[in-house]
Amino acid sequence: MRHYTPGEYRPKWKNYRLTDLPITPDPKFKPISGARESLARIKTALQSTSRVIHAGTPDHSGQYLVNNLIHEGGWDGPVERLLTHSLHPADLASPTLVPNESFKRLAEAETCRIHADWLIGINLSRMLTLMANQDTPLPAGRVMTVLMELMRLLSRDKPQKVCTCTKPALLDTAHLQAACLHLGGTSPEKTILAAQSLYESGIISYPFTDQNTVNADLWERHRQQPVPEDLPVSGKNLQSGIMLLQTGYGRRLKPDEETVLRCIMNQESRAWHLPPKAASCQESSLADLYLAMAHAGDWAKSPDLAHQKDVQIGTARARPSPLERIFEAGYAERHSLTLTDKGLKALGMVPESAKDPGTFMLWDTAIASVASGTLSSHQFMQRIHGYVADLMDALQRSKKAC
């Protein structure tokens, strides 16, 4: 599934015009062109079945994607949810099935996140392009612009070198990627691929997460003892930290997989209050950036947000994408991660609220409120529409002041 383009909403929105801004349609999605045959097969299968099990990944994205497929396939009967925190044979032998309706709000929250990113990105990019009188679009976005601000702050305030998460908790994806960079220079993209392979082999639990908590069921099944009292437990949260499930792998591991496993095992040593294996800690500006993304509160301009340690910038699997857009736009040097003159100029045009990590945190908290049911998706959309309108007004005022 993909988001509608501006021109698919309204033909006149194909062109960049100041009078059209802000563009604030309701979210609409359609199948990507290459998936039409697969979707047709899913529709045929749904028409001939009497039972549907949602086996998507255990996160907001997985909930959203498979819910959409089921909806597009025309199924309107009950759906069961298979919680795929682990693909270990012992866990698949006795799967946990619950009503899919229980996770409806997670899919709504993911729709809100995707549409908020689209609205802010489309409007901010078009306004900046028009302000700069450019023929080619200037890329911008809710995540991308905040990442550029983090790069600027990190180049100014060089952080103390940290190898990984030092507290007794499990790793989340960002900390795993930083640890692999420090330990073996393994890129975030290669870490994702290696972690996916280890997950599919049943060696580790689901690795794409912004949580460092423990899934108590998995822990007790594979450790055969209760979770230690000082380890945070995931509770009803669909996501949890990355956990080693078995030490007998049954196949030869690739070098990147070995690096990922070593980082996970070192962190679990901390969970057991054991000294981790000694390891060299390589300098890595990219690891520093990933750790900064994992601790957004440390960079928020408002001191009131500094205590919020559970908000991360970007989604676990997709963080490399906006970073690559920054490099492709010529906004930053790939090796040093320092902003170029072009990047500094583009960032300087953006209102403070759009580049402040604190603003990202507030929107992420609102998305979490949709997931928990304390804020409706309609209320969220009203807020994001208002914010985009205010953003466009601020940019127009700054243009007139110049």
GROMACS .gro file of C-alpha atoms in nm:
model
  402
    1MET     CA    1   0.000   0.000   0.000
    2ARG     CA    2   0.112   0.357  -0.067
    3HIS     CA    3  -0.013   0.703   0.011
    4TYR     CA    4  -0.200   0.898  -0.255
    5THR     CA    5   0.014   1.155  -0.435
    6PRO     CA    6  -0.101   1.520  -0.427
    7GLY     CA    7  -0.209   1.495  -0.793
    8GLU     CA    8  -0.421   1.187  -0.717
    9TYR     CA    9  -0.610   1.384  -0.456
   10ARG     CA   10  -0.661   1.681  -0.688
   11PRO     CA   11  -0.506   1.727  -1.035
   12LYS     CA   12  -0.418   2.090  -0.961
   13TRP     CA   13  -0.198   1.978  -0.671
   14LYS     CA   14   0.053   1.829  -0.919
   15ASN     CA   15   0.201   2.179  -0.953
   16TYR     CA   16   0.370   2.385  -0.683
   17ARG     CA   17   0.158   2.692  -0.607
   18LEU     CA   18   0.167   2.906  -0.295
   19THR     CA   19  -0.210   2.960  -0.312
   20ASP     CA   20  -0.269   2.584  -0.269
   21LEU     CA   21  -0.085   2.564   0.064
   22PRO     CA   22  -0.152   2.416   0.307
   23ILE     CA   23  -0.255   2.090   0.143
   24THR     CA   24  -0.448   1.899   0.413
   25PRO     CA   25  -0.657   1.614   0.268
   26ASP     CA   26  -0.777   1.315   0.466
   27PRO     CA   27  -0.553   1.005   0.442
   28LYS     CA   28  -0.606   0.784   0.137
   29PHE     CA   29  -0.402   0.482   0.034
   30LYS     CA   30  -0.389   0.250  -0.267
   31PRO     CA   31  -0.203  -0.069  -0.363
   32ILE     CA   32   0.139  -0.018  -0.521
   33SER     CA   33   0.139  -0.106  -0.891
   34GLY     CA   34   0.365  -0.410  -0.853
   35ALA     CA   35   0.143  -0.568  -0.587
   36ARG     CA   36  -0.183  -0.595  -0.782
   37GLU     CA   37  -0.137  -0.964  -0.870
   38SER     CA   38  -0.049  -1.052  -0.510
   39LEU     CA   39  -0.352  -0.859  -0.385
   40ALA     CA   40  -0.575  -1.043  -0.634
   41ARG     CA   41  -0.448  -1.377  -0.499
   42ILE     CA   42  -0.517  -1.261  -0.141
   43LYS     CA   43  -0.872  -1.162  -0.240
   44THR     CA   44  -0.930  -1.504  -0.397
   45ALA     CA   45  -0.797  -1.680  -0.086
   46LEU     CA   46  -1.015  -1.471   0.146
   47GLN     CA   47  -1.325  -1.553  -0.058
   48SER     CA   48  -1.267  -1.926  -0.013
   49THR     CA   49  -1.174  -1.940   0.356
   50SER     CA   50  -1.370  -1.954   0.679
   51ARG     CA   51  -1.090  -1.839   0.912
   52VAL     CA   52  -0.840  -1.553   0.895
   53ILE     CA   53  -0.531  -1.517   1.116
   54HIS     CA   54  -0.336  -1.190   1.117
   55ALA     CA   55   0.032  -1.290   1.140
   56GLY     CA   56   0.191  -0.952   1.077
   57THR     CA   57   0.495  -0.828   1.265
   58PRO     CA   58   0.429  -0.738   1.632
   59ASP     CA   59   0.436  -0.361   1.595
   60HIS     CA   60   0.222  -0.072   1.471
   61SER     CA   61   0.348  -0.111   1.114
   62GLY     CA   62   0.272  -0.483   1.095
   63GLN     CA   63  -0.073  -0.427   1.242
   64TYR     CA   64  -0.148  -0.153   0.989
   65LEU     CA   65  -0.016  -0.337   0.682
   66VAL     CA   66  -0.199  -0.665   0.733
   67ASN     CA   67  -0.519  -0.491   0.847
   68ASN     CA   68  -0.516  -0.301   0.517
   69LEU     CA   69  -0.459  -0.620   0.317
   70ILE     CA   70  -0.749  -0.791   0.490
   71HIS     CA   71  -0.970  -0.487   0.428
   72GLU     CA   72  -0.864  -0.458   0.061
   73GLY     CA   73  -0.931  -0.830   0.022
   74GLY     CA   74  -1.293  -0.776   0.117
   75TRP     CA   75  -1.298  -0.987   0.436
   76ASP     CA   76  -1.551  -0.862   0.691
   77GLY     CA   77  -1.558  -1.158   0.930
   78PRO     CA   78  -1.370  -1.207   1.258
   79VAL     CA   79  -0.989  -1.206   1.254
   80GLU     CA   80  -0.751  -1.371   1.501
   81ARG     CA   81  -0.411  -1.217   1.582
   82LEU     CA   82  -0.099  -1.433   1.602
   83LEU     CA   83   0.160  -1.258   1.817
   84THR     CA   84   0.487  -1.323   1.634
   85HIS     CA   85   0.734  -1.195   1.894
   86SER     CA   86   0.930  -1.514   1.828
   87LEU     CA   87   0.963  -1.760   1.538
   88HIS     CA   88   1.140  -2.015   1.758
   89PRO     CA   89   0.987  -2.363   1.699
   90ALA     CA   90   0.888  -2.396   2.066
   91ASP     CA   91   0.692  -2.070   2.048
   92LEU     CA   92   0.524  -2.154   1.717
   93ALA     CA   93   0.421  -2.494   1.853
   94SER     CA   94   0.190  -2.324   2.106
   95PRO     CA   95   0.100  -1.991   1.943
   96THR     CA   96  -0.090  -1.716   2.121
   97LEU     CA   97  -0.407  -1.621   1.931
   98VAL     CA   98  -0.615  -1.324   2.043
   99PRO     CA   99  -0.894  -1.121   1.877
  100ASN     CA  100  -0.743  -0.885   1.620
  101GLU     CA  101  -0.993  -0.619   1.724
  102SER     CA  102  -0.785  -0.572   2.040
  103PHE     CA  103  -0.514  -0.404   1.829
  104LYS     CA  104  -0.737  -0.189   1.610
  105ARG     CA  105  -0.605   0.134   1.764
  106LEU     CA  106  -0.245   0.043   1.679
  107ALA     CA  107  -0.336   0.043   1.310
  108GLU     CA  108  -0.517   0.376   1.353
  109ALA     CA  109  -0.208   0.522   1.521
  110GLU     CA  110   0.014   0.404   1.235
  111THR     CA  111  -0.225   0.566   0.984
  112CYS     CA  112  -0.194   0.890   1.182
  113ARG     CA  113   0.187   0.867   1.181
  114ILE     CA  114   0.210   0.800   0.808
  115HIS     CA  115  -0.033   1.080   0.721
  116ALA     CA  116   0.129   1.329   0.961
  117ASP     CA  117   0.468   1.259   0.801
  118TRP     CA  118   0.312   1.305   0.455
  119LEU     CA  119   0.133   1.629   0.543
  120ILE     CA  120   0.435   1.793   0.707
  121GLY     CA  121   0.674   1.670   0.437
  122ILE     CA  122   0.462   1.776   0.139
  123ASN     CA  123   0.376   2.120   0.274
  124LEU     CA  124   0.718   2.200   0.419
  125SER     CA  125   0.902   2.085   0.105
  126ARG     CA  126   0.675   2.283  -0.128
  127MET     CA  127   0.690   2.600   0.079
  128LEU     CA  128   1.071   2.587   0.108
  129THR     CA  129   1.103   2.519  -0.266
  130LEU     CA  130   0.879   2.814  -0.351
  131MET     CA  131   1.059   3.042  -0.104
  132ALA     CA  132   1.395   2.952  -0.254
  133ASN     CA  133   1.258   2.994  -0.609
  134GLN     CA  134   1.395   2.650  -0.696
  135ASP     CA  135   1.309   2.447  -1.006
  136THR     CA  136   1.378   2.119  -0.826
  137PRO     CA  137   1.202   2.033  -0.498
  138LEU     CA  138   1.385   2.089  -0.169
  139PRO     CA  139   1.331   1.775   0.040
  140ALA     CA  140   1.206   1.818   0.396
  141GLY     CA  141   1.004   1.616   0.646
  142ARG     CA  142   0.897   1.557   1.004
  143VAL     CA  143   1.184   1.310   1.065
  144MET     CA  144   1.436   1.435   0.808
  145THR     CA  145   1.442   1.795   0.933
  146VAL     CA  146   1.484   1.689   1.296
  147LEU     CA  147   1.770   1.457   1.193
  148MET     CA  148   1.945   1.752   1.029
  149GLU     CA  149   1.907   1.951   1.351
  150LEU     CA  150   2.054   1.658   1.548
  151MET     CA  151   2.352   1.654   1.312
  152ARG     CA  152   2.404   2.025   1.368
  153LEU     CA  153   2.384   1.985   1.746
  154LEU     CA  154   2.613   1.680   1.750
  155SER     CA  155   2.881   1.857   1.545
  156ARG     CA  156   2.867   2.142   1.795
  157ASP     CA  157   2.848   1.932   2.112
  158LYS     CA  158   3.054   1.618   2.055
  159PRO     CA  159   2.903   1.348   2.281
  160GLN     CA  160   3.103   1.128   2.512
  161LYS     CA  161   3.176   0.794   2.345
  162VAL     CA  162   2.929   0.527   2.455
  163CYS     CA  163   2.940   0.171   2.322
  164THR     CA  164   2.583   0.066   2.393
  165CYS     CA  165   2.304   0.079   2.646
  166THR     CA  166   2.473   0.045   2.986
  167LYS     CA  167   2.166  -0.006   3.205
  168PRO     CA  168   2.024  -0.352   3.288
  169ALA     CA  169   1.763  -0.370   3.011
  170LEU     CA  170   1.732  -0.530   2.669
  171LEU     CA  171   1.843  -0.360   2.349
  172ASP     CA  172   1.606  -0.174   2.119
  173THR     CA  173   1.687  -0.138   1.748
  174ALA     CA  174   1.862   0.200   1.769
  175HIS     CA  175   2.090   0.086   2.051
  176LEU     CA  176   2.161  -0.240   1.865
  177GLN     CA  177   2.258  -0.048   1.551
  178ALA     CA  178   2.483   0.184   1.751
  179ALA     CA  179   2.643  -0.110   1.932
  180CYS     CA  180   2.714  -0.290   1.602
  181LEU     CA  181   2.874   0.025   1.460
  182HIS     CA  182   3.094   0.059   1.769
  183LEU     CA  183   3.184  -0.310   1.785
  184GLY     CA  184   3.244  -0.409   1.424
  185GLY     CA  185   3.166  -0.109   1.207
  186THR     CA  186   2.854  -0.290   1.082
  187SER     CA  187   2.625  -0.043   0.907
  188PRO     CA  188   2.266   0.010   1.031
  189GLU     CA  189   2.133  -0.136   0.704
  190LYS     CA  190   2.345  -0.452   0.740
  191THR     CA  191   2.244  -0.478   1.106
  192ILE     CA  192   1.878  -0.473   1.002
  193LEU     CA  193   1.933  -0.750   0.746
  194ALA     CA  194   2.133  -0.965   0.990
  195ALA     CA  195   1.877  -0.916   1.268
  196GLN     CA  196   1.594  -1.007   1.031
  197SER     CA  197   1.775  -1.329   0.935
  198LEU     CA  198   1.836  -1.421   1.301
  199TYR     CA  199   1.470  -1.355   1.382
  200GLU     CA  200   1.347  -1.570   1.094
  201SER     CA  201   1.579  -1.849   1.216
  202GLY     CA  202   1.424  -1.835   1.563
  203ILE     CA  203   1.751  -1.726   1.724
  204ILE     CA  204   1.637  -1.384   1.854
  205SER     CA  205   1.301  -1.225   1.926
  206TYR     CA  206   1.148  -0.963   1.696
  207PRO     CA  207   1.429  -0.708   1.648
  208PHE     CA  208   1.254  -0.394   1.517
  209THR     CA  209   1.144  -0.210   1.827
  210ASP     CA  210   1.181   0.115   2.019
  211GLN     CA  211   1.130  -0.065   2.351
  212ASN     CA  212   1.394  -0.212   2.587
  213THR     CA  213   1.141  -0.396   2.804
  214VAL     CA  214   1.113  -0.772   2.858
  215ASN     CA  215   0.838  -0.992   2.715
  216ALA     CA  216   0.770  -1.190   3.032
  217ASP     CA  217   0.617  -1.491   2.851
  218LEU     CA  218   0.920  -1.533   2.626
  219TRP     CA  219   1.164  -1.479   2.912
  220GLU     CA  220   1.003  -1.739   3.138
  221ARG     CA  221   0.966  -1.991   2.855
  222HIS     CA  222   1.328  -1.965   2.737
  223ARG     CA  223   1.501  -1.876   3.066
  224GLN     CA  224   1.279  -2.105   3.276
  225GLN     CA  225   1.268  -1.852   3.558
  226PRO     CA  226   1.087  -1.528   3.643
  227VAL     CA  227   1.200  -1.193   3.506
  228PRO     CA  228   1.447  -1.025   3.748
  229GLU     CA  229   1.275  -0.755   3.952
  230ASP     CA  230   1.488  -0.468   3.820
  231LEU     CA  231   1.416  -0.543   3.452
  232PRO     CA  232   1.127  -0.347   3.295
  233VAL     CA  233   0.844  -0.566   3.166
  234SER     CA  234   0.650  -0.482   2.850
  235GLY     CA  235   0.306  -0.545   3.000
  236LYS     CA  236   0.034  -0.490   2.736
  237ASN     CA  237   0.269  -0.316   2.495
  238LEU     CA  238   0.289  -0.511   2.168
  239GLN     CA  239   0.662  -0.438   2.141
  240SER     CA  240   0.948  -0.542   2.368
  241GLY     CA  241   1.328  -0.548   2.366
  242ILE     CA  242   1.548  -0.782   2.162
  243MET     CA  243   1.616  -1.111   2.337
  244LEU     CA  244   1.836  -1.413   2.265
  245LEU     CA  245   1.618  -1.727   2.233
  246GLN     CA  246   1.869  -2.005   2.170
  247THR     CA  247   2.244  -2.065   2.164
  248GLY     CA  248   2.238  -2.375   1.939
  249TYR     CA  249   2.200  -2.209   1.599
  250GLY     CA  250   2.191  -2.514   1.370
  251ARG     CA  251   2.380  -2.333   1.094
  252ARG     CA  252   2.693  -2.131   1.032
  253LEU     CA  253   2.644  -1.766   1.115
  254LYS     CA  254   2.752  -1.487   0.882
  255PRO     CA  255   2.994  -1.222   1.017
  256ASP     CA  256   2.723  -0.955   1.050
  257GLU     CA  257   2.498  -1.202   1.233
  258GLU     CA  258   2.782  -1.281   1.474
  259THR     CA  259   2.827  -0.908   1.545
  260VAL     CA  260   2.454  -0.865   1.612
  261LEU     CA  261   2.447  -1.167   1.844
  262ARG     CA  262   2.755  -1.055   2.033
  263CYS     CA  263   2.598  -0.715   2.100
  264ILE     CA  264   2.273  -0.875   2.219
  265MET     CA  265   2.460  -1.117   2.445
  266ASN     CA  266   2.673  -0.837   2.593
  267GLN     CA  267   2.357  -0.646   2.679
  268GLU     CA  268   2.193  -0.953   2.832
  269SER     CA  269   2.503  -0.992   3.050
  270ARG     CA  270   2.415  -0.652   3.196
  271ALA     CA  271   2.059  -0.771   3.250
  272TRP     CA  272   2.203  -1.056   3.457
  273HIS     CA  273   2.445  -0.814   3.629
  274LEU     CA  274   2.742  -0.992   3.476
  275PRO     CA  275   3.037  -0.812   3.318
  276PRO     CA  276   2.999  -0.812   2.938
  277LYS     CA  277   3.274  -0.959   2.724
  278ALA     CA  278   3.556  -0.715   2.667
  279ALA     CA  279   3.525  -0.548   2.327
  280SER     CA  280   3.690  -0.263   2.144
  281CYS     CA  281   3.473   0.042   2.102
  282GLN     CA  282   3.533   0.209   1.768
  283GLU     CA  283   3.470   0.578   1.715
  284SER     CA  284   3.156   0.626   1.507
  285SER     CA  285   2.973   0.953   1.432
  286LEU     CA  286   2.686   0.748   1.289
  287ALA     CA  287   2.655   0.551   1.615
  288ASP     CA  288   2.642   0.882   1.804
  289LEU     CA  289   2.358   0.993   1.576
  290TYR     CA  290   2.162   0.672   1.632
  291LEU     CA  291   2.202   0.706   2.008
  292ALA     CA  292   2.083   1.068   1.982
  293MET     CA  293   1.776   0.946   1.790
  294ALA     CA  294   1.710   0.698   2.071
  295HIS     CA  295   1.717   0.973   2.336
  296ALA     CA  296   1.515   1.258   2.185
  297GLY     CA  297   1.451   1.414   2.526
  298ASP     CA  298   1.821   1.493   2.566
  299TRP     CA  299   1.799   1.729   2.265
  300ALA     CA  300   1.457   1.889   2.313
  301LYS     CA  301   1.465   2.264   2.361
  302SER     CA  302   1.206   2.251   2.640
  303PRO     CA  303   1.350   2.130   2.974
  304ASP     CA  304   1.004   1.991   3.054
  305LEU     CA  305   1.060   1.721   2.792
  306ALA     CA  306   1.407   1.618   2.907
  307HIS     CA  307   1.267   1.358   3.149
  308GLN     CA  308   1.084   1.170   2.870
  309LYS     CA  309   1.329   0.892   2.793
  310ASP     CA  310   1.100   0.663   2.592
  311VAL     CA  311   1.049   0.873   2.276
  312GLN     CA  312   1.272   0.799   1.979
  313ILE     CA  313   1.308   0.981   1.648
  314GLY     CA  314   1.208   0.776   1.345
  315THR     CA  315   1.076   0.420   1.326
  316ALA     CA  316   1.299   0.124   1.408
  317ARG     CA  317   1.323  -0.024   1.059
  318ALA     CA  318   1.305   0.296   0.849
  319ARG     CA  319   1.565   0.529   1.007
  320PRO     CA  320   1.823   0.482   0.727
  321SER     CA  321   1.573   0.614   0.468
  322PRO     CA  322   1.547   0.983   0.575
  323LEU     CA  323   1.920   0.980   0.646
  324GLU     CA  324   1.988   0.869   0.289
  325ARG     CA  325   1.761   1.147   0.158
  326ILE     CA  326   1.974   1.399   0.349
  327PHE     CA  327   2.290   1.271   0.181
  328GLU     CA  328   2.130   1.254  -0.165
  329ALA     CA  329   2.009   1.614  -0.131
  330GLY     CA  330   2.365   1.727  -0.056
  331TYR     CA  331   2.262   1.848   0.288
  332ALA     CA  332   2.535   1.659   0.481
  333GLU     CA  333   2.871   1.490   0.433
  334ARG     CA  334   2.825   1.114   0.440
  335HIS     CA  335   3.148   1.036   0.629
  336SER     CA  336   3.156   1.311   0.892
  337LEU     CA  337   2.776   1.367   0.916
  338THR     CA  338   2.837   1.742   0.924
  339LEU     CA  339   2.588   1.963   0.745
  340THR     CA  340   2.704   2.128   0.423
  341ASP     CA  341   2.645   2.496   0.348
  342LYS     CA  342   2.342   2.387   0.146
  343GLY     CA  343   2.209   2.187   0.442
  344LEU     CA  344   2.266   2.471   0.688
  345LYS     CA  345   2.090   2.714   0.456
  346ALA     CA  346   1.790   2.482   0.414
  347LEU     CA  347   1.772   2.417   0.789
  348GLY     CA  348   1.793   2.790   0.858
  349MET     CA  349   1.476   2.848   0.654
  350VAL     CA  350   1.271   2.610   0.870
  351PRO     CA  351   1.073   2.745   1.169
  352GLU     CA  352   1.214   2.639   1.506
  353SER     CA  353   0.917   2.417   1.589
  354ALA     CA  354   0.969   2.198   1.279
  355LYS     CA  355   1.331   2.117   1.366
  356ASP     CA  356   1.302   2.096   1.746
  357PRO     CA  357   1.320   1.732   1.863
  358GLY     CA  358   1.074   1.837   2.133
  359THR     CA  359   0.804   1.900   1.872
  360PHE     CA  360   0.866   1.554   1.729
  361MET     CA  361   0.827   1.414   2.080
  362LEU     CA  362   0.493   1.591   2.132
  363TRP     CA  363   0.356   1.450   1.808
  364ASP     CA  364   0.489   1.105   1.892
  365THR     CA  365   0.317   1.126   2.231
  366ALA     CA  366  -0.007   1.220   2.052
  367ILE     CA  367   0.030   0.918   1.822
  368ALA     CA  368   0.083   0.699   2.130
  369SER     CA  369  -0.239   0.848   2.273
  370VAL     CA  370  -0.424   0.732   1.961
  371ALA     CA  371  -0.278   0.383   2.012
  372SER     CA  372  -0.391   0.379   2.376
  373GLY     CA  373  -0.738   0.515   2.297
  374THR     CA  374  -0.707   0.841   2.494
  375LEU     CA  375  -0.710   1.046   2.171
  376SER     CA  376  -0.921   0.970   1.863
  377SER     CA  377  -0.767   0.963   1.517
  378HIS     CA  378  -1.008   1.242   1.419
  379GLN     CA  379  -0.882   1.462   1.702
  380PHE     CA  380  -0.523   1.387   1.602
  381MET     CA  381  -0.590   1.481   1.239
  382GLN     CA  382  -0.751   1.809   1.347
  383ARG     CA  383  -0.439   1.893   1.547
  384ILE     CA  384  -0.199   1.806   1.267
  385HIS     CA  385  -0.401   2.010   1.016
  386GLY     CA  386  -0.384   2.309   1.253
  387TYR     CA  387  -0.011   2.265   1.304
  388VAL     CA  388   0.057   2.249   0.929
  389ALA     CA  389  -0.148   2.566   0.875
  390ASP     CA  390   0.049   2.743   1.150
  391LEU     CA  391   0.376   2.619   0.996
  392MET     CA  392   0.284   2.764   0.656
  393ASP     CA  393   0.185   3.097   0.819
  394ALA     CA  394   0.519   3.114   1.002
  395LEU     CA  395   0.711   3.049   0.680
  396GLN     CA  396   0.512   3.312   0.490
  397ARG     CA  397   0.577   3.568   0.764
  398SER     CA  398   0.948   3.491   0.757
  399LYS     CA  399   0.950   3.535   0.379
  400LYS     CA  400   0.784   3.874   0.406
  401ALA     CA  401   1.026   3.980   0.679
  402CYS     CA  402   1.315   3.908   0.442
   0.00000   0.00000   0.00000
